C-alpha cells in the first residue's frame, strides 16, 4: 500500500503568553503530520491549547518557534465553537461569503452554497437569518460555509460543544456523511473522548498545559461505529486513563 501523503507538517511548535500572573507556556514543542484526506481528531482537556494550536495552523496566530507547512492549498475552512455567523446576512449569504472573497462569480457562489446547504439539510432555509435558527442549524450553516469555501482542509474547533447531546449525535452523523462525498482533510478538535472515537481515523491525545502529544490512537473499529461495543468501550477506557482530567 502506498504511504499516505502528508498534507500539513507541524514542526516543533511552541507558544507562551505573558499574563499578569507571569508567563504561561501553552504549546510545548508540538510536532505531528496531518495526512491527505484523513479525519484527524485533536483530543485534549479544556484550556490545554487546542484553539491556540488550530489558530497557529490556520495562520491566525504566530508561534514563538516552530513551523507549519502545507503541501498544496494552504487555505483552510474554519468551523468555530460559537457559530461565528454574520447575523445580518441570510443563510445563503453567510455560506457564500468566503468563496466570494476568493473571487468566484456570483453564479458559482450561489450554486456551490446551495449544494452544501442541501447536503447539510438546510435547503429550505437559505433565506432565513441566523437568529431564526437553532444551535444545531447554525452549526450546519457554519459547516456548509467551510466546505463551500473550496479549501481542501477543514478545521473544526469543538464545533458541537455548545449543543445538547441528541443534536450532537445528529451533527456527528452529518459530518461523517460529508466525509463520504467530499474530499477534504479534516482536523476536528474536541474534549470529548467518545466523540473522538466515534469520528476519528486517528486521534492525537494532548496533555494539559504546557501541551504536548501524550499518545496517538488509530481506532480499528468498523463504521458506523457502535458506541456500546466492547471494543469501543475498551478504547474509551484506555484513553480516559491517559487523559489529564485533573481539576
Ligand atoms: N491571547 C492570549 N493571551 C494570554 N493567554 C492566552 C491567549 N490565548 C490563549 N491563552 C491561554 O492559552 C491557554 C489555552 O487556551 P486555548 O487554546 O483557548 O485552550 P483550549 O484547549 O480550551 O482551546 C489558556 O490557558 C489561555 O488562557
Ligand atoms: Mg478552544
Short mmCIF file of C-alpha atoms and ligand atoms in Angstrom, two decimals:
data_model
loop_
_atom_site.label_atom_id
_atom_site.label_comp_id
_atom_site.label_asym_id
_atom_site.label_seq_id
_atom_site.Cartn_x
_atom_site.Cartn_y
_atom_site.Cartn_z
CA UNK A 1 0.00 0.00 0.00
CA UNK A 2 1.27 3.47 -0.83
CA UNK A 3 2.21 5.59 2.13
CA UNK A 4 -0.33 8.31 2.86
CA UNK A 5 0.92 11.67 1.68
CA UNK A 6 1.45 14.45 4.16
CA UNK A 7 -0.88 17.41 3.82
CA UNK A 8 0.37 19.53 6.72
CA UNK A 9 3.63 19.23 8.61
CA UNK A 10 3.58 20.76 12.09
CA UNK A 11 7.07 21.03 13.45
CA UNK A 12 8.25 21.92 16.95
CA UNK A 13 5.58 24.49 17.72
CA UNK A 14 6.00 26.35 20.98
CA UNK A 15 3.93 29.23 22.25
CA UNK A 16 3.81 31.16 25.53
CA UNK A 17 1.75 34.11 26.65
CA UNK A 18 2.66 36.88 29.04
CA UNK A 19 -0.11 37.28 31.57
CA UNK A 20 -0.48 39.25 34.78
CA UNK A 21 0.38 36.06 36.63
CA UNK A 22 3.56 35.52 34.64
CA UNK A 23 4.45 33.60 31.53
CA UNK A 24 2.07 30.77 30.60
CA UNK A 25 3.55 28.12 28.37
CA UNK A 26 0.75 26.73 26.21
CA UNK A 27 2.31 24.72 23.38
CA UNK A 28 5.41 22.75 24.24
CA UNK A 29 7.35 21.54 21.21
CA UNK A 30 4.38 20.09 19.35
CA UNK A 31 5.14 18.14 16.17
CA UNK A 32 2.87 15.97 14.02
CA UNK A 33 1.84 15.33 10.45
CA UNK A 34 -1.64 15.58 9.03
CA UNK A 35 -2.25 13.22 6.12
CA UNK A 36 -4.17 13.90 2.95
CA UNK A 37 -7.90 13.23 3.36
CA UNK A 38 -7.72 11.85 6.86
CA UNK A 39 -10.13 12.73 9.65
CA UNK A 40 -7.74 13.69 12.42
CA UNK A 41 -9.09 14.33 15.90
CA UNK A 42 -7.19 16.52 18.36
CA UNK A 43 -8.35 15.48 21.82
CA UNK A 44 -7.35 17.34 24.94
CA UNK A 45 -8.68 18.79 28.18
CA UNK A 46 -10.16 22.30 28.35
CA UNK A 47 -7.68 25.17 28.23
CA UNK A 48 -4.82 22.95 27.09
CA UNK A 49 -4.12 24.99 23.98
CA UNK A 50 -6.23 23.36 21.28
CA UNK A 51 -7.56 26.63 19.91
CA UNK A 52 -4.11 28.19 20.03
CA UNK A 53 -2.82 25.21 18.03
CA UNK A 54 -5.59 25.49 15.41
CA UNK A 55 -5.14 29.22 15.09
CA UNK A 56 -1.46 28.66 14.53
CA UNK A 57 -2.14 26.08 11.84
CA UNK A 58 -4.60 28.50 10.19
CA UNK A 59 -2.02 31.29 10.41
CA UNK A 60 -4.28 33.38 12.64
CA UNK A 61 -1.60 33.28 15.35
CA UNK A 62 2.17 33.17 15.18
CA UNK A 63 4.15 30.61 17.20
CA UNK A 64 7.19 31.64 19.25
CA UNK A 65 9.11 28.93 17.45
CA UNK A 66 8.42 26.08 15.08
CA UNK A 67 6.64 25.95 11.75
CA UNK A 68 3.55 24.83 9.88
CA UNK A 69 3.95 23.86 6.26
CA UNK A 70 1.24 22.90 3.81
CA UNK A 71 1.62 20.66 0.85
CA UNK A 72 -0.58 22.34 -1.77
CA UNK A 73 -3.55 24.59 -1.00
CA UNK A 74 -2.90 26.30 2.31
CA UNK A 75 -6.30 27.89 2.82
CA UNK A 76 -8.48 26.36 5.49
CA UNK A 77 -12.21 26.36 6.09
CA UNK A 78 -12.85 27.02 9.79
CA UNK A 79 -15.82 26.00 11.93
CA UNK A 80 -15.77 27.67 15.34
CA UNK A 81 -17.37 26.54 18.56
CA UNK A 82 -19.64 29.56 18.79
CA UNK A 83 -21.15 29.63 15.30
CA UNK A 84 -19.47 32.88 14.21
CA UNK A 85 -22.11 33.64 11.61
CA UNK A 86 -22.86 37.05 10.16
CA UNK A 87 -26.16 37.78 11.89
CA UNK A 88 -27.17 40.45 9.39
CA UNK A 89 -26.77 38.13 6.42
CA UNK A 90 -29.12 35.41 5.22
CA UNK A 91 -28.06 31.79 5.47
CA UNK A 92 -27.03 31.58 1.83
CA UNK A 93 -25.07 34.84 2.00
CA UNK A 94 -23.26 33.52 5.08
CA UNK A 95 -22.33 30.37 3.23
CA UNK A 96 -21.24 32.15 0.05
CA UNK A 97 -19.03 34.77 1.66
CA UNK A 98 -15.62 33.00 1.74
CA UNK A 99 -15.98 31.80 -1.84
CA UNK A 100 -16.91 35.31 -2.92
CA UNK A 101 -13.74 36.61 -1.25
CA UNK A 102 -11.83 34.15 -3.38
CA UNK A 103 -13.17 35.89 -6.46
CA UNK A 104 -15.69 33.33 -7.68
CA UNK A 105 -18.60 34.51 -9.81
CA UNK A 106 -21.99 35.17 -8.23
CA UNK A 107 -23.45 32.17 -10.05
CA UNK A 108 -20.73 29.84 -8.85
CA UNK A 109 -21.08 31.10 -5.28
CA UNK A 110 -24.81 30.53 -5.23
CA UNK A 111 -24.62 27.11 -6.86
CA UNK A 112 -21.88 25.89 -4.52
CA UNK A 113 -23.60 27.29 -1.43
CA UNK A 114 -26.86 25.59 -2.43
CA UNK A 115 -25.09 22.28 -2.94
CA UNK A 116 -23.70 22.32 0.60
CA UNK A 117 -26.83 23.70 2.20
CA UNK A 118 -28.66 20.80 0.62
CA UNK A 119 -26.04 18.35 1.91
CA UNK A 120 -26.44 19.59 5.48
CA UNK A 121 -30.23 19.53 5.23
CA UNK A 122 -30.86 23.28 5.09
CA UNK A 123 -32.13 23.63 1.55
CA UNK A 124 -35.31 25.32 2.69
CA UNK A 125 -33.59 27.81 4.96
CA UNK A 126 -31.37 29.74 2.57
CA UNK A 127 -33.32 32.96 3.07
CA UNK A 128 -33.52 32.69 6.86
CA UNK A 129 -31.35 34.72 9.21
CA UNK A 130 -29.14 33.09 11.87
CA UNK A 131 -31.37 34.37 14.69
CA UNK A 132 -34.19 32.23 13.30
CA UNK A 133 -32.15 29.01 13.57
CA UNK A 134 -31.45 26.55 16.38
CA UNK A 135 -27.88 25.96 17.58
CA UNK A 136 -27.57 22.78 15.54
CA UNK A 137 -28.82 24.53 12.41
CA UNK A 138 -26.38 27.39 12.89
CA UNK A 139 -23.56 24.92 13.09
CA UNK A 140 -24.81 23.25 9.91
CA UNK A 141 -24.56 26.66 8.24
CA UNK A 142 -21.01 27.04 9.52
CA UNK A 143 -20.10 23.59 8.19
CA UNK A 144 -21.68 24.32 4.80
CA UNK A 145 -19.70 27.56 4.71
CA UNK A 146 -16.42 25.81 5.46
CA UNK A 147 -16.97 23.32 2.63
CA UNK A 148 -18.23 25.99 0.21
CA UNK A 149 -15.03 27.97 0.74
CA UNK A 150 -13.30 25.47 -1.54
CA UNK A 151 -10.47 24.80 0.89
CA UNK A 152 -9.27 21.25 0.96
CA UNK A 153 -8.54 21.45 4.68
CA UNK A 154 -11.42 21.89 7.10
CA UNK A 155 -10.67 22.76 10.71
CA UNK A 156 -13.42 22.36 13.29
CA UNK A 157 -12.83 23.74 16.78
CA UNK A 158 -15.12 21.97 19.25
CA UNK A 159 -17.97 22.60 16.83
CA UNK A 160 -20.59 20.71 18.84
CA UNK A 161 -19.52 21.68 22.35
CA UNK A 162 -22.47 24.02 22.84
CA UNK A 163 -25.11 21.58 21.58
CA UNK A 164 -27.32 19.22 23.56
CA UNK A 165 -26.41 15.54 23.46
CA UNK A 166 -29.05 14.50 20.94
CA UNK A 167 -28.21 17.30 18.48
CA UNK A 168 -24.57 16.50 18.95
CA UNK A 169 -25.10 12.91 17.81
CA UNK A 170 -27.03 14.15 14.77
CA UNK A 171 -24.24 16.55 13.89
CA UNK A 172 -21.62 13.84 14.22
CA UNK A 173 -23.58 11.81 11.65
CA UNK A 174 -23.78 14.89 9.45
CA UNK A 175 -20.02 15.35 9.50
CA UNK A 176 -19.43 11.69 8.65
CA UNK A 177 -21.93 11.89 5.80
CA UNK A 178 -19.99 14.81 4.30
CA UNK A 179 -16.82 12.79 4.69
CA UNK A 180 -18.18 10.18 2.33
CA UNK A 181 -18.88 12.58 -0.53
CA UNK A 182 -16.37 15.40 -0.07
CA UNK A 183 -12.65 15.03 -0.42
CA UNK A 184 -11.05 17.04 2.35
CA UNK A 185 -8.56 16.78 5.14
CA UNK A 186 -10.40 17.37 8.40
CA UNK A 187 -8.87 18.43 11.70
CA UNK A 188 -11.53 18.12 14.37
CA UNK A 189 -10.93 19.33 17.91
CA UNK A 190 -12.86 18.03 20.88
CA UNK A 191 -12.51 17.49 24.62
CA UNK A 192 -14.97 14.59 24.39
CA UNK A 193 -13.41 11.12 24.31
CA UNK A 194 -16.49 9.38 22.94
CA UNK A 195 -16.83 11.92 20.12
CA UNK A 196 -13.15 11.48 19.28
CA UNK A 197 -13.51 7.69 18.96
CA UNK A 198 -16.77 7.90 17.06
CA UNK A 199 -15.32 10.22 14.42
CA UNK A 200 -11.58 9.85 14.17
CA UNK A 201 -9.46 7.94 11.69
CA UNK A 202 -6.70 8.92 14.06
CA UNK A 203 -6.71 10.61 17.46
CA UNK A 204 -3.90 12.69 18.94
CA UNK A 205 -4.27 12.96 22.69
CA UNK A 206 -2.87 16.17 24.16
CA UNK A 207 -1.84 16.82 27.74
CA UNK A 208 -2.81 19.76 29.89
CA UNK A 209 -0.64 22.91 29.59
CA UNK A 210 2.14 23.09 28.61
CA UNK A 211 0.54 20.99 25.94
CA UNK A 212 2.27 18.15 24.16
CA UNK A 213 1.15 14.93 22.49
CA UNK A 214 0.66 12.14 25.03
CA UNK A 215 -0.31 9.40 22.61
CA UNK A 216 -1.76 8.56 19.23
CA UNK A 217 -4.69 6.18 18.71
CA UNK A 218 -5.94 4.65 15.49
CA UNK A 219 -9.35 3.13 16.25
CA UNK A 220 -9.62 -0.13 14.34
CA UNK A 221 -13.39 -0.05 14.55
CA UNK A 222 -15.68 -0.61 11.57
CA UNK A 223 -18.02 2.24 10.64
CA UNK A 224 -20.65 3.12 11.58
CA UNK A 225 -19.07 2.75 15.00
CA UNK A 226 -21.06 1.36 17.83
CA UNK A 227 -20.62 3.41 20.99
CA UNK A 228 -21.63 0.49 23.18
CA UNK A 229 -19.48 -2.24 21.60
CA UNK A 230 -16.87 -3.79 23.90
CA UNK A 231 -14.07 -2.61 21.57
CA UNK A 232 -15.34 0.97 21.65
CA UNK A 233 -15.64 0.97 25.41
CA UNK A 234 -12.23 -0.62 25.85
CA UNK A 235 -10.64 2.17 23.80
CA UNK A 236 -12.62 4.75 25.74
CA UNK A 237 -11.25 3.34 28.99
CA UNK A 238 -7.73 3.27 27.61
CA UNK A 239 -7.88 6.92 26.53
CA UNK A 240 -9.61 8.02 29.73
CA UNK A 241 -6.78 6.52 31.76
CA UNK A 242 -4.26 8.57 29.78
CA UNK A 243 -6.16 11.85 29.62
CA UNK A 244 -5.32 14.54 32.11
CA UNK A 245 -8.67 15.16 33.75
CA UNK A 246 -7.42 16.68 36.97
CA UNK A 247 -9.34 19.74 38.14
N1 LIG B 1 -4.07 35.91 23.71
C1 LIG B 1 -3.84 35.24 24.83
N2 LIG B 1 -3.25 35.84 25.90
C2 LIG B 1 -2.98 35.16 27.03
N3 LIG B 1 -3.27 33.86 27.21
C3 LIG B 1 -3.86 33.21 26.19
C4 LIG B 1 -4.17 33.86 24.96
N4 LIG B 1 -4.75 32.94 24.14
C5 LIG B 1 -4.79 31.79 24.84
N5 LIG B 1 -4.27 31.95 26.05
C6 LIG B 1 -4.15 30.92 27.08
O1 LIG B 1 -3.80 29.70 26.45
C7 LIG B 1 -4.42 28.62 27.12
C8 LIG B 1 -5.02 27.68 26.12
O2 LIG B 1 -6.10 28.32 25.51
P1 LIG B 1 -6.97 27.60 24.38
O3 LIG B 1 -6.10 27.23 23.23
O4 LIG B 1 -8.10 28.51 24.09
O5 LIG B 1 -7.46 26.28 25.13
P2 LIG B 1 -8.46 25.15 24.59
O6 LIG B 1 -7.67 23.88 24.62
O7 LIG B 1 -9.58 25.10 25.58
O8 LIG B 1 -8.91 25.55 23.22
C9 LIG B 1 -5.43 29.21 28.08
O9 LIG B 1 -4.97 28.99 29.37
C10 LIG B 1 -5.49 30.66 27.74
O10 LIG B 1 -5.64 31.41 28.90
MG1 LIG B 2 -10.74 26.08 22.43
#
